[in-house]
């Protein structure tokens, strides 16, 4: 059973607000990921990290930023939310080896009004 | 660039049927392939991970096969149940070993 958590699960917020989506895992995984998924659409990788102090951009360009100060924690921040940021954000983690199995959190559904 | 196609895109069957979900991918130089299940509005649940050295992997009523040379993987669901209703996603990695997702197969199992 994977232990990866995301908060909040649902967030409705006004345009221009700064928001941080939290993701934490208790498995000691080095690799962590953020995906964005619009309703009924495919998942797209927006950020990933190989470990502490490592962050990389994914395939889909995103205005969000991430940080990795602790192994277990990988928060995503939007400095100024816009309606175009409305989406579901999914966090995942895996071990470092190439045969890595990814485990996903429950997701955060963000709505920007 | 890894591209993933899943067929069929949607499937509606009566309870009890044995099902075949197909996945094809363009870059066969992969170390593994993962199958997931996603319930509406929820995260992904890992179902099976097949390593490139394996030809198939089984978990309960689920069996996944992998044919790297032809760029195909198949998920078999035996004796389907209404609780199996969900979207099933196939995810091979790309050249950077990042998972690549297709559109999935939306499965509805009717009682």
PDB file of N, CA and C in Angstrom, chain B residues 10-88:
ATOM      1  N   UNK B  10     -13.502   3.202 -25.100  1.00  0.00           N
ATOM      2  CA  UNK B  10     -14.567   2.974 -24.129  1.00  0.00           C
ATOM      3  C   UNK B  10     -15.161   1.594 -24.367  1.00  0.00           C
ATOM      4  N   UNK B  11     -15.643   0.996 -23.271  1.00  0.00           N
ATOM      5  CA  UNK B  11     -16.152  -0.374 -23.325  1.00  0.00           C
ATOM      6  C   UNK B  11     -17.246  -0.521 -22.293  1.00  0.00           C
ATOM      7  N   UNK B  12     -18.396  -1.061 -22.729  1.00  0.00           N
ATOM      8  CA  UNK B  12     -19.501  -1.308 -21.808  1.00  0.00           C
ATOM      9  C   UNK B  12     -19.914  -2.762 -21.956  1.00  0.00           C
ATOM     10  N   UNK B  13     -19.853  -3.525 -20.866  1.00  0.00           N
ATOM     11  CA  UNK B  13     -20.099  -4.957 -20.934  1.00  0.00           C
ATOM     12  C   UNK B  13     -20.983  -5.384 -19.768  1.00  0.00           C
ATOM     13  N   UNK B  14     -21.683  -6.502 -19.910  1.00  0.00           N
ATOM     14  CA  UNK B  14     -22.414  -7.049 -18.767  1.00  0.00           C
ATOM     15  C   UNK B  14     -21.458  -7.745 -17.811  1.00  0.00           C
ATOM     16  N   UNK B  15     -21.875  -7.809 -16.586  1.00  0.00           N
ATOM     17  CA  UNK B  15     -21.076  -8.449 -15.550  1.00  0.00           C
ATOM     18  C   UNK B  15     -20.745  -9.897 -15.922  1.00  0.00           C
ATOM     19  N   UNK B  16     -19.518 -10.326 -15.610  1.00  0.00           N
ATOM     20  CA  UNK B  16     -19.124 -11.708 -15.834  1.00  0.00           C
ATOM     21  C   UNK B  16     -18.274 -11.944 -17.067  1.00  0.00           C
ATOM     22  N   UNK B  17     -18.222 -10.971 -17.967  1.00  0.00           N
ATOM     23  CA  UNK B  17     -17.448 -11.165 -19.190  1.00  0.00           C
ATOM     24  C   UNK B  17     -15.953 -11.068 -18.925  1.00  0.00           C
ATOM     25  N   UNK B  18     -15.193 -11.784 -19.747  1.00  0.00           N
ATOM     26  CA  UNK B  18     -13.737 -11.660 -19.747  1.00  0.00           C
ATOM     27  C   UNK B  18     -13.358 -10.570 -20.744  1.00  0.00           C
ATOM     28  N   UNK B  19     -12.462  -9.673 -20.333  1.00  0.00           N
ATOM     29  CA  UNK B  19     -12.175  -8.487 -21.127  1.00  0.00           C
ATOM     30  C   UNK B  19     -10.716  -8.433 -21.565  1.00  0.00           C
ATOM     31  N   UNK B  20     -10.507  -7.765 -22.706  1.00  0.00           N
ATOM     32  CA  UNK B  20      -9.166  -7.542 -23.222  1.00  0.00           C
ATOM     33  C   UNK B  20      -9.007  -6.057 -23.527  1.00  0.00           C
ATOM     34  N   UNK B  21      -8.056  -5.419 -22.865  1.00  0.00           N
ATOM     35  CA  UNK B  21      -7.751  -4.013 -23.110  1.00  0.00           C
ATOM     36  C   UNK B  21      -6.373  -3.951 -23.762  1.00  0.00           C
ATOM     37  N   UNK B  22      -6.285  -3.216 -24.859  1.00  0.00           N
ATOM     38  CA  UNK B  22      -5.061  -3.178 -25.633  1.00  0.00           C
ATOM     39  C   UNK B  22      -4.321  -1.848 -25.508  1.00  0.00           C
ATOM     40  N   UNK B  23      -3.003  -1.955 -25.526  1.00  0.00           N
ATOM     41  CA  UNK B  23      -2.136  -0.782 -25.437  1.00  0.00           C
ATOM     42  C   UNK B  23      -1.002  -0.959 -26.441  1.00  0.00           C
ATOM     43  N   UNK B  24      -0.747   0.069 -27.234  1.00  0.00           N
ATOM     44  CA  UNK B  24       0.405   0.044 -28.128  1.00  0.00           C
ATOM     45  C   UNK B  24       1.249   1.291 -27.892  1.00  0.00           C
ATOM     46  N   UNK B  25       2.555   1.139 -28.069  1.00  0.00           N
ATOM     47  CA  UNK B  25       3.478   2.251 -27.825  1.00  0.00           C
ATOM     48  C   UNK B  25       4.551   2.247 -28.903  1.00  0.00           C
ATOM     49  N   UNK B  26       5.123   3.420 -29.163  1.00  0.00           N
ATOM     50  CA  UNK B  26       5.988   3.583 -30.323  1.00  0.00           C
ATOM     51  C   UNK B  26       7.464   3.300 -30.025  1.00  0.00           C
ATOM     52  N   UNK B  27       7.918   3.563 -28.812  1.00  0.00           N
ATOM     53  CA  UNK B  27       9.311   3.352 -28.455  1.00  0.00           C
ATOM     54  C   UNK B  27       9.421   2.085 -27.615  1.00  0.00           C
ATOM     55  N   UNK B  28       9.957   1.025 -28.224  1.00  0.00           N
ATOM     56  CA  UNK B  28       9.992  -0.271 -27.540  1.00  0.00           C
ATOM     57  C   UNK B  28      11.216  -0.444 -26.648  1.00  0.00           C
ATOM     58  N   UNK B  29      12.081   0.555 -26.573  1.00  0.00           N
ATOM     59  CA  UNK B  29      13.274   0.472 -25.713  1.00  0.00           C
ATOM     60  C   UNK B  29      12.896   0.847 -24.287  1.00  0.00           C
ATOM     61  N   UNK B  30      12.103  -0.005 -23.650  1.00  0.00           N
ATOM     62  CA  UNK B  30      11.585   0.300 -22.318  1.00  0.00           C
ATOM     63  C   UNK B  30      12.093  -0.715 -21.309  1.00  0.00           C
ATOM     64  N   UNK B  31      12.211  -0.288 -20.038  1.00  0.00           N
ATOM     65  CA  UNK B  31      12.615  -1.182 -18.959  1.00  0.00           C
ATOM     66  C   UNK B  31      11.413  -1.857 -18.304  1.00  0.00           C
ATOM     67  N   UNK B  32      10.269  -1.190 -18.390  1.00  0.00           N
ATOM     68  CA  UNK B  32       9.082  -1.746 -17.757  1.00  0.00           C
ATOM     69  C   UNK B  32       7.844  -1.051 -18.323  1.00  0.00           C
ATOM     70  N   UNK B  33       6.692  -1.505 -17.891  1.00  0.00           N
ATOM     71  CA  UNK B  33       5.439  -0.878 -18.284  1.00  0.00           C
ATOM     72  C   UNK B  33       4.482  -1.051 -17.113  1.00  0.00           C
ATOM     73  N   UNK B  34       3.738   0.000 -16.820  1.00  0.00           N
ATOM     74  CA  UNK B  34       2.847  -0.040 -15.668  1.00  0.00           C
ATOM     75  C   UNK B  34       1.399   0.144 -16.120  1.00  0.00           C
ATOM     76  N   UNK B  35       0.491  -0.624 -15.534  1.00  0.00           N
ATOM     77  CA  UNK B  35      -0.947  -0.450 -15.736  1.00  0.00           C
ATOM     78  C   UNK B  35      -1.556   0.155 -14.475  1.00  0.00           C
ATOM     79  N   UNK B  36      -2.447   1.124 -14.707  1.00  0.00           N
ATOM     80  CA  UNK B  36      -3.117   1.813 -13.607  1.00  0.00           C
ATOM     81  C   UNK B  36      -4.625   1.761 -13.802  1.00  0.00           C
ATOM     82  N   UNK B  37      -5.301   1.995 -12.720  1.00  0.00           N
ATOM     83  CA  UNK B  37      -6.752   2.191 -12.732  1.00  0.00           C
ATOM     84  C   UNK B  37      -7.022   3.575 -12.132  1.00  0.00           C
ATOM     85  N   UNK B  38      -7.969   4.320 -12.752  1.00  0.00           N
ATOM     86  CA  UNK B  38      -8.362   5.621 -12.213  1.00  0.00           C
ATOM     87  C   UNK B  38      -9.879   5.690 -12.109  1.00  0.00           C
ATOM     88  N   UNK B  39     -10.370   5.913 -10.904  1.00  0.00           N
ATOM     89  CA  UNK B  39     -11.795   6.147 -10.700  1.00  0.00           C
ATOM     90  C   UNK B  39     -12.074   7.626 -10.915  1.00  0.00           C
ATOM     91  N   UNK B  40     -13.296   7.990 -11.304  1.00  0.00           N
ATOM     92  CA  UNK B  40     -13.607   9.387 -11.649  1.00  0.00           C
ATOM     93  C   UNK B  40     -13.195  10.367 -10.559  1.00  0.00           C
ATOM     94  N   UNK B  41     -12.430  11.372 -10.922  1.00  0.00           N
ATOM     95  CA  UNK B  41     -12.018  12.411  -9.996  1.00  0.00           C
ATOM     96  C   UNK B  41     -11.014  11.986  -8.954  1.00  0.00           C
ATOM     97  N   UNK B  42     -10.451  10.808  -9.114  1.00  0.00           N
ATOM     98  CA  UNK B  42      -9.513  10.301  -8.112  1.00  0.00           C
ATOM     99  C   UNK B  42      -8.106  10.164  -8.683  1.00  0.00           C
ATOM    100  N   UNK B  43      -7.191   9.748  -7.811  1.00  0.00           N
ATOM    101  CA  UNK B  43      -5.828   9.485  -8.248  1.00  0.00           C
ATOM    102  C   UNK B  43      -5.731   8.151  -8.955  1.00  0.00           C
ATOM    103  N   UNK B  44      -4.497   7.757  -9.278  1.00  0.00           N
ATOM    104  CA  UNK B  44      -4.255   6.497  -9.980  1.00  0.00           C
ATOM    105  C   UNK B  44      -3.862   5.410  -8.987  1.00  0.00           C
ATOM    106  N   UNK B  45      -4.382   4.217  -9.231  1.00  0.00           N
ATOM    107  CA  UNK B  45      -4.010   3.058  -8.439  1.00  0.00           C
ATOM    108  C   UNK B  45      -3.174   2.132  -9.312  1.00  0.00           C
ATOM    109  N   UNK B  46      -1.973   1.799  -8.863  1.00  0.00           N
ATOM    110  CA  UNK B  46      -1.124   0.899  -9.628  1.00  0.00           C
ATOM    111  C   UNK B  46      -1.695  -0.514  -9.578  1.00  0.00           C
ATOM    112  N   UNK B  47      -1.858  -1.117 -10.753  1.00  0.00           N
ATOM    113  CA  UNK B  47      -2.399  -2.474 -10.848  1.00  0.00           C
ATOM    114  C   UNK B  47      -1.289  -3.503 -11.032  1.00  0.00           C
ATOM    115  N   UNK B  48      -0.463  -3.260 -12.025  1.00  0.00           N
ATOM    116  CA  UNK B  48       0.585  -4.225 -12.362  1.00  0.00           C
ATOM    117  C   UNK B  48       1.777  -3.474 -12.927  1.00  0.00           C
ATOM    118  N   UNK B  49       2.963  -3.975 -12.618  1.00  0.00           N
ATOM    119  CA  UNK B  49       4.195  -3.479 -13.217  1.00  0.00           C
ATOM    120  C   UNK B  49       4.870  -4.662 -13.891  1.00  0.00           C
ATOM    121  N   UNK B  50       5.097  -4.571 -15.206  1.00  0.00           N
ATOM    122  CA  UNK B  50       5.775  -5.634 -15.924  1.00  0.00           C
ATOM    123  C   UNK B  50       7.164  -5.152 -16.278  1.00  0.00           C
ATOM    124  N   UNK B  51       8.164  -5.916 -15.876  1.00  0.00           N
ATOM    125  CA  UNK B  51       9.527  -5.575 -16.257  1.00  0.00           C
ATOM    126  C   UNK B  51       9.794  -6.090 -17.671  1.00  0.00           C
ATOM    127  N   UNK B  52      10.757  -5.493 -18.334  1.00  0.00           N
ATOM    128  CA  UNK B  52      11.018  -5.818 -19.736  1.00  0.00           C
ATOM    129  C   UNK B  52      11.439  -7.278 -19.916  1.00  0.00           C
ATOM    130  N   UNK B  53      11.983  -7.883 -18.865  1.00  0.00           N
ATOM    131  CA  UNK B  53      12.408  -9.279 -18.951  1.00  0.00           C
ATOM    132  C   UNK B  53      11.246 -10.255 -18.765  1.00  0.00           C
ATOM    133  N   UNK B  54      10.104  -9.729 -18.365  1.00  0.00           N
ATOM    134  CA  UNK B  54       8.932 -10.581 -18.143  1.00  0.00           C
ATOM    135  C   UNK B  54       8.010 -10.518 -19.347  1.00  0.00           C
ATOM    136  N   UNK B  55       7.252 -11.571 -19.554  1.00  0.00           N
ATOM    137  CA  UNK B  55       6.272 -11.552 -20.637  1.00  0.00           C
ATOM    138  C   UNK B  55       4.875 -11.310 -20.103  1.00  0.00           C
ATOM    139  N   UNK B  56       4.671 -11.632 -18.817  1.00  0.00           N
ATOM    140  CA  UNK B  56       3.372 -11.342 -18.240  1.00  0.00           C
ATOM    141  C   UNK B  56       3.475 -11.248 -16.726  1.00  0.00           C
ATOM    142  N   UNK B  57       2.403 -10.657 -16.153  1.00  0.00           N
ATOM    143  CA  UNK B  57       2.334 -10.457 -14.704  1.00  0.00           C
ATOM    144  C   UNK B  57       0.874 -10.616 -14.316  1.00  0.00           C
ATOM    145  N   UNK B  58       0.646 -11.270 -13.178  1.00  0.00           N
ATOM    146  CA  UNK B  58      -0.733 -11.565 -12.761  1.00  0.00           C
ATOM    147  C   UNK B  58      -0.980 -11.046 -11.352  1.00  0.00           C
ATOM    148  N   UNK B  59      -2.203 -10.523 -11.158  1.00  0.00           N
ATOM    149  CA  UNK B  59      -2.640 -10.128  -9.828  1.00  0.00           C
ATOM    150  C   UNK B  59      -4.138 -10.384  -9.736  1.00  0.00           C
ATOM    151  N   UNK B  60      -4.515 -11.431  -9.041  1.00  0.00           N
ATOM    152  CA  UNK B  60      -5.934 -11.777  -8.909  1.00  0.00           C
ATOM    153  C   UNK B  60      -6.576 -12.066 -10.251  1.00  0.00           C
ATOM    154  N   UNK B  61      -7.618 -11.319 -10.595  1.00  0.00           N
ATOM    155  CA  UNK B  61      -8.311 -11.522 -11.871  1.00  0.00           C
ATOM    156  C   UNK B  61      -7.658 -10.753 -13.016  1.00  0.00           C
ATOM    157  N   UNK B  62      -6.569 -10.076 -12.747  1.00  0.00           N
ATOM    158  CA  UNK B  62      -5.888  -9.290 -13.761  1.00  0.00           C
ATOM    159  C   UNK B  62      -4.631  -9.999 -14.244  1.00  0.00           C
ATOM    160  N   UNK B  63      -4.431  -9.930 -15.558  1.00  0.00           N
ATOM    161  CA  UNK B  63      -3.218 -10.468 -16.154  1.00  0.00           C
ATOM    162  C   UNK B  63      -2.767  -9.510 -17.234  1.00  0.00           C
ATOM    163  N   UNK B  64      -1.511  -9.083 -17.157  1.00  0.00           N
ATOM    164  CA  UNK B  64      -0.983  -8.174 -18.168  1.00  0.00           C
ATOM    165  C   UNK B  64       0.159  -8.857 -18.889  1.00  0.00           C
ATOM    166  N   UNK B  65       0.181  -8.710 -20.213  1.00  0.00           N
ATOM    167  CA  UNK B  65       1.264  -9.254 -21.019  1.00  0.00           C
ATOM    168  C   UNK B  65       2.015  -8.122 -21.688  1.00  0.00           C
ATOM    169  N   UNK B  66       3.259  -8.380 -22.026  1.00  0.00           N
ATOM    170  CA  UNK B  66       4.095  -7.379 -22.672  1.00  0.00           C
ATOM    171  C   UNK B  66       4.862  -8.012 -23.816  1.00  0.00           C
ATOM    172  N   UNK B  67       4.753  -7.404 -25.002  1.00  0.00           N
ATOM    173  CA  UNK B  67       5.531  -7.796 -26.168  1.00  0.00           C
ATOM    174  C   UNK B  67       6.312  -6.561 -26.606  1.00  0.00           C
ATOM    175  N   UNK B  68       7.540  -6.447 -26.101  1.00  0.00           N
ATOM    176  CA  UNK B  68       8.349  -5.259 -26.383  1.00  0.00           C
ATOM    177  C   UNK B  68       8.616  -5.094 -27.857  1.00  0.00           C
ATOM    178  N   UNK B  69       8.922  -6.190 -28.538  1.00  0.00           N
ATOM    179  CA  UNK B  69       9.348  -6.096 -29.938  1.00  0.00           C
ATOM    180  C   UNK B  69       8.259  -5.508 -30.825  1.00  0.00           C
ATOM    181  N   UNK B  70       7.011  -5.783 -30.493  1.00  0.00           N
ATOM    182  CA  UNK B  70       5.912  -5.253 -31.297  1.00  0.00           C
ATOM    183  C   UNK B  70       5.305  -4.001 -30.677  1.00  0.00           C
ATOM    184  N   UNK B  71       5.803  -3.586 -29.523  1.00  0.00           N
ATOM    185  CA  UNK B  71       5.292  -2.385 -28.883  1.00  0.00           C
ATOM    186  C   UNK B  71       3.860  -2.536 -28.400  1.00  0.00           C
ATOM    187  N   UNK B  72       3.554  -3.680 -27.780  1.00  0.00           N
ATOM    188  CA  UNK B  72       2.189  -3.918 -27.340  1.00  0.00           C
ATOM    189  C   UNK B  72       2.142  -4.494 -25.925  1.00  0.00           C
ATOM    190  N   UNK B  73       1.092  -4.099 -25.213  1.00  0.00           N
ATOM    191  CA  UNK B  73       0.769  -4.714 -23.932  1.00  0.00           C
ATOM    192  C   UNK B  73      -0.739  -4.908 -23.878  1.00  0.00           C
ATOM    193  N   UNK B  74      -1.149  -5.978 -23.211  1.00  0.00           N
ATOM    194  CA  UNK B  74      -2.566  -6.303 -23.107  1.00  0.00           C
ATOM    195  C   UNK B  74      -2.933  -6.560 -21.657  1.00  0.00           C
ATOM    196  N   UNK B  75      -4.033  -5.997 -21.225  1.00  0.00           N
ATOM    197  CA  UNK B  75      -4.553  -6.263 -19.880  1.00  0.00           C
ATOM    198  C   UNK B  75      -5.813  -7.110 -20.011  1.00  0.00           C
ATOM    199  N   UNK B  76      -5.778  -8.294 -19.379  1.00  0.00           N
ATOM    200  CA  UNK B  76      -6.928  -9.183 -19.356  1.00  0.00           C
ATOM    201  C   UNK B  76      -7.622  -9.059 -18.004  1.00  0.00           C
ATOM    202  N   UNK B  77      -8.930  -8.890 -18.031  1.00  0.00           N
ATOM    203  CA  UNK B  77      -9.713  -8.882 -16.797  1.00  0.00           C
ATOM    204  C   UNK B  77     -10.681 -10.048 -16.874  1.00  0.00           C
ATOM    205  N   UNK B  78     -10.544 -10.966 -15.935  1.00  0.00           N
ATOM    206  CA  UNK B  78     -11.405 -12.145 -15.926  1.00  0.00           C
ATOM    207  C   UNK B  78     -12.645 -11.899 -15.081  1.00  0.00           C
ATOM    208  N   UNK B  79     -13.755 -12.457 -15.534  1.00  0.00           N
ATOM    209  CA  UNK B  79     -15.012 -12.419 -14.776  1.00  0.00           C
ATOM    210  C   UNK B  79     -15.303 -11.023 -14.244  1.00  0.00           C
ATOM    211  N   UNK B  80     -15.484 -10.081 -15.145  1.00  0.00           N
ATOM    212  CA  UNK B  80     -15.628  -8.673 -14.762  1.00  0.00           C
ATOM    213  C   UNK B  80     -16.788  -8.451 -13.787  1.00  0.00           C
ATOM    214  N   UNK B  81     -16.598  -7.441 -12.924  1.00  0.00           N
ATOM    215  CA  UNK B  81     -17.580  -7.081 -11.907  1.00  0.00           C
ATOM    216  C   UNK B  81     -17.886  -5.588 -11.993  1.00  0.00           C
ATOM    217  N   UNK B  82     -19.048  -5.148 -11.519  1.00  0.00           N
ATOM    218  CA  UNK B  82     -19.350  -3.707 -11.552  1.00  0.00           C
ATOM    219  C   UNK B  82     -18.272  -2.854 -10.880  1.00  0.00           C
ATOM    220  N   UNK B  83     -17.632  -3.385  -9.850  1.00  0.00           N
ATOM    221  CA  UNK B  83     -16.566  -2.656  -9.181  1.00  0.00           C
ATOM    222  C   UNK B  83     -15.333  -2.452 -10.032  1.00  0.00           C
ATOM    223  N   UNK B  84     -15.256  -3.127 -11.169  1.00  0.00           N
ATOM    224  CA  UNK B  84     -14.131  -2.936 -12.086  1.00  0.00           C
ATOM    225  C   UNK B  84     -14.325  -1.692 -12.950  1.00  0.00           C
ATOM    226  N   UNK B  85     -15.495  -1.081 -12.895  1.00  0.00           N
ATOM    227  CA  UNK B  85     -15.772   0.100 -13.709  1.00  0.00           C
ATOM    228  C   UNK B  85     -14.828   1.238 -13.329  1.00  0.00           C
ATOM    229  N   UNK B  86     -14.077   1.707 -14.305  1.00  0.00           N
ATOM    230  CA  UNK B  86     -13.052   2.737 -14.090  1.00  0.00           C
ATOM    231  C   UNK B  86     -12.382   2.996 -15.429  1.00  0.00           C
ATOM    232  N   UNK B  87     -11.407   3.911 -15.427  1.00  0.00           N
ATOM    233  CA  UNK B  87     -10.557   4.101 -16.595  1.00  0.00           C
ATOM    234  C   UNK B  87      -9.238   3.378 -16.351  1.00  0.00           C
ATOM    235  N   UNK B  88      -8.806   2.610 -17.334  1.00  0.00           N
ATOM    236  CA  UNK B  88      -7.566   1.842 -17.230  1.00  0.00           C
ATOM    237  C   UNK B  88      -6.512   2.492 -18.110  1.00  0.00           C
TER     238      UNK B  88
END
